[in-house]
Amino acid sequence: MSPSATLACRPSCGACCTAPSITSPIPGMPDGKPAGVRCIQLADDNRCLIFGQPQRPAFCGGLQPSADMCGASREHALHWLAELERATAPG
């Protein structure tokens, strides 16, 4: 899982708003969210409802799309992020 060039988000993907755990508060999810749970701020079209707003967790802004992470499909991104989650889990 090496870093690669930054890309634009894939429309209707939302993998980065579902696969990873987020430990900081999110509006509507004061305790964050566990891995594999869809963020409450993800719209029906899988776009972030708080993108660019101060309430958006720093974690979300720090996770940028890349060829390695996003691959050719949403399924690839979900798998890649789930592997990253497992690799960085405490204990």
mmCIF file of C-alpha atoms in Angstrom:
data_model
loop_
_atom_site.group_PDB
_atom_site.id
_atom_site.type_symbol
_atom_site.label_atom_id
_atom_site.label_comp_id
_atom_site.label_asym_id
_atom_site.label_seq_id
_atom_site.Cartn_x
_atom_site.Cartn_y
_atom_site.Cartn_z
ATOM 1 C CA MET A 1 0.000 0.000 0.000
ATOM 2 C CA SER A 2 2.301 2.718 -1.223
ATOM 3 C CA PRO A 3 1.301 6.340 -1.774
ATOM 4 C CA SER A 4 0.499 7.439 -5.298
ATOM 5 C CA ALA A 5 -0.708 10.473 -7.218
ATOM 6 C CA THR A 6 -3.832 12.245 -5.993
ATOM 7 C CA LEU A 7 -7.003 11.840 -8.056
ATOM 8 C CA ALA A 8 -10.471 13.350 -8.018
ATOM 9 C CA CYS A 9 -13.094 11.406 -6.077
ATOM 10 C CA ARG A 10 -15.027 8.825 -8.088
ATOM 11 C CA PRO A 11 -18.669 9.976 -8.353
ATOM 12 C CA SER A 12 -21.105 7.944 -6.252
ATOM 13 C CA CYS A 13 -18.346 5.991 -4.477
ATOM 14 C CA GLY A 14 -18.308 6.960 -0.783
ATOM 15 C CA ALA A 15 -15.934 4.110 0.135
ATOM 16 C CA CYS A 16 -13.809 6.406 2.303
ATOM 17 C CA CYS A 17 -16.974 7.397 4.202
ATOM 18 C CA THR A 18 -17.906 3.778 4.882
ATOM 19 C CA ALA A 19 -14.843 1.527 5.227
ATOM 20 C CA PRO A 20 -12.648 3.288 7.823
ATOM 21 C CA SER A 21 -13.405 3.901 11.462
ATOM 22 C CA ILE A 22 -13.561 7.556 12.481
ATOM 23 C CA THR A 23 -12.894 8.264 16.149
ATOM 24 C CA SER A 24 -13.638 11.986 16.151
ATOM 25 C CA PRO A 25 -17.188 13.356 16.427
ATOM 26 C CA ILE A 26 -19.253 13.714 13.275
ATOM 27 C CA PRO A 27 -22.524 15.699 13.266
ATOM 28 C CA GLY A 28 -25.152 13.067 14.070
ATOM 29 C CA MET A 29 -22.471 10.582 15.205
ATOM 30 C CA PRO A 30 -20.959 12.152 18.355
ATOM 31 C CA ASP A 31 -18.758 9.113 19.055
ATOM 32 C CA GLY A 32 -17.524 8.810 15.480
ATOM 33 C CA LYS A 33 -18.245 5.601 13.577
ATOM 34 C CA PRO A 34 -16.900 2.065 13.471
ATOM 35 C CA ALA A 35 -15.268 0.611 10.370
ATOM 36 C CA GLY A 36 -17.721 -0.647 7.777
ATOM 37 C CA VAL A 37 -20.551 1.634 8.907
ATOM 38 C CA ARG A 38 -21.862 4.241 6.477
ATOM 39 C CA CYS A 39 -21.348 7.800 7.749
ATOM 40 C CA ILE A 40 -24.626 9.532 8.561
ATOM 41 C CA GLN A 41 -23.362 12.544 6.573
ATOM 42 C CA LEU A 42 -23.172 10.532 3.353
ATOM 43 C CA ALA A 43 -26.027 11.506 1.018
ATOM 44 C CA ASP A 44 -28.026 9.018 -1.049
ATOM 45 C CA ASP A 45 -25.696 9.744 -3.996
ATOM 46 C CA ASN A 46 -22.664 8.947 -1.763
ATOM 47 C CA ARG A 47 -21.482 12.547 -1.553
ATOM 48 C CA CYS A 48 -20.464 14.118 1.758
ATOM 49 C CA LEU A 49 -23.107 16.509 3.096
ATOM 50 C CA ILE A 50 -20.526 18.420 5.180
ATOM 51 C CA PHE A 51 -17.688 18.593 2.628
ATOM 52 C CA GLY A 52 -15.795 21.873 3.052
ATOM 53 C CA GLN A 53 -17.563 22.728 6.310
ATOM 54 C CA PRO A 54 -15.814 23.154 9.678
ATOM 55 C CA GLN A 55 -17.822 20.269 11.206
ATOM 56 C CA ARG A 56 -16.148 17.786 8.860
ATOM 57 C CA PRO A 57 -13.589 15.738 10.824
ATOM 58 C CA ALA A 58 -9.915 16.383 10.070
ATOM 59 C CA PHE A 59 -9.542 12.656 9.345
ATOM 60 C CA CYS A 60 -11.908 13.001 6.395
ATOM 61 C CA GLY A 61 -9.987 15.908 4.914
ATOM 62 C CA GLY A 62 -6.727 14.030 5.337
ATOM 63 C CA LEU A 63 -7.881 10.973 3.421
ATOM 64 C CA GLN A 64 -7.289 11.857 -0.218
ATOM 65 C CA PRO A 65 -8.156 9.693 -3.243
ATOM 66 C CA SER A 66 -5.243 7.950 -4.935
ATOM 67 C CA ALA A 67 -4.815 5.316 -7.635
ATOM 68 C CA ASP A 68 -3.665 2.769 -5.024
ATOM 69 C CA MET A 69 -6.636 3.363 -2.745
ATOM 70 C CA CYS A 70 -9.377 3.879 -5.310
ATOM 71 C CA GLY A 71 -8.302 1.416 -7.991
ATOM 72 C CA ALA A 72 -10.799 0.851 -10.784
ATOM 73 C CA SER A 73 -13.929 0.441 -8.655
ATOM 74 C CA ARG A 74 -15.730 1.236 -5.423
ATOM 75 C CA GLU A 75 -15.272 -2.417 -4.421
ATOM 76 C CA HIS A 76 -11.489 -2.081 -4.792
ATOM 77 C CA ALA A 77 -11.523 1.036 -2.607
ATOM 78 C CA LEU A 78 -13.648 -0.664 0.070
ATOM 79 C CA HIS A 79 -11.276 -3.644 0.141
ATOM 80 C CA TRP A 80 -8.128 -1.470 0.208
ATOM 81 C CA LEU A 81 -9.486 0.687 3.020
ATOM 82 C CA ALA A 82 -10.624 -2.366 5.006
ATOM 83 C CA GLU A 83 -7.096 -3.790 4.724
ATOM 84 C CA LEU A 84 -5.632 -0.465 5.857
ATOM 85 C CA GLU A 85 -8.055 -0.432 8.790
ATOM 86 C CA ARG A 86 -6.939 -3.930 9.835
ATOM 87 C CA ALA A 87 -3.252 -3.064 9.417
ATOM 88 C CA THR A 88 -3.540 0.025 11.618
ATOM 89 C CA ALA A 89 -5.916 -1.330 14.278
ATOM 90 C CA PRO A 90 -4.527 -1.189 17.823
ATOM 91 C CA GLY A 91 -3.440 -4.401 19.498
#
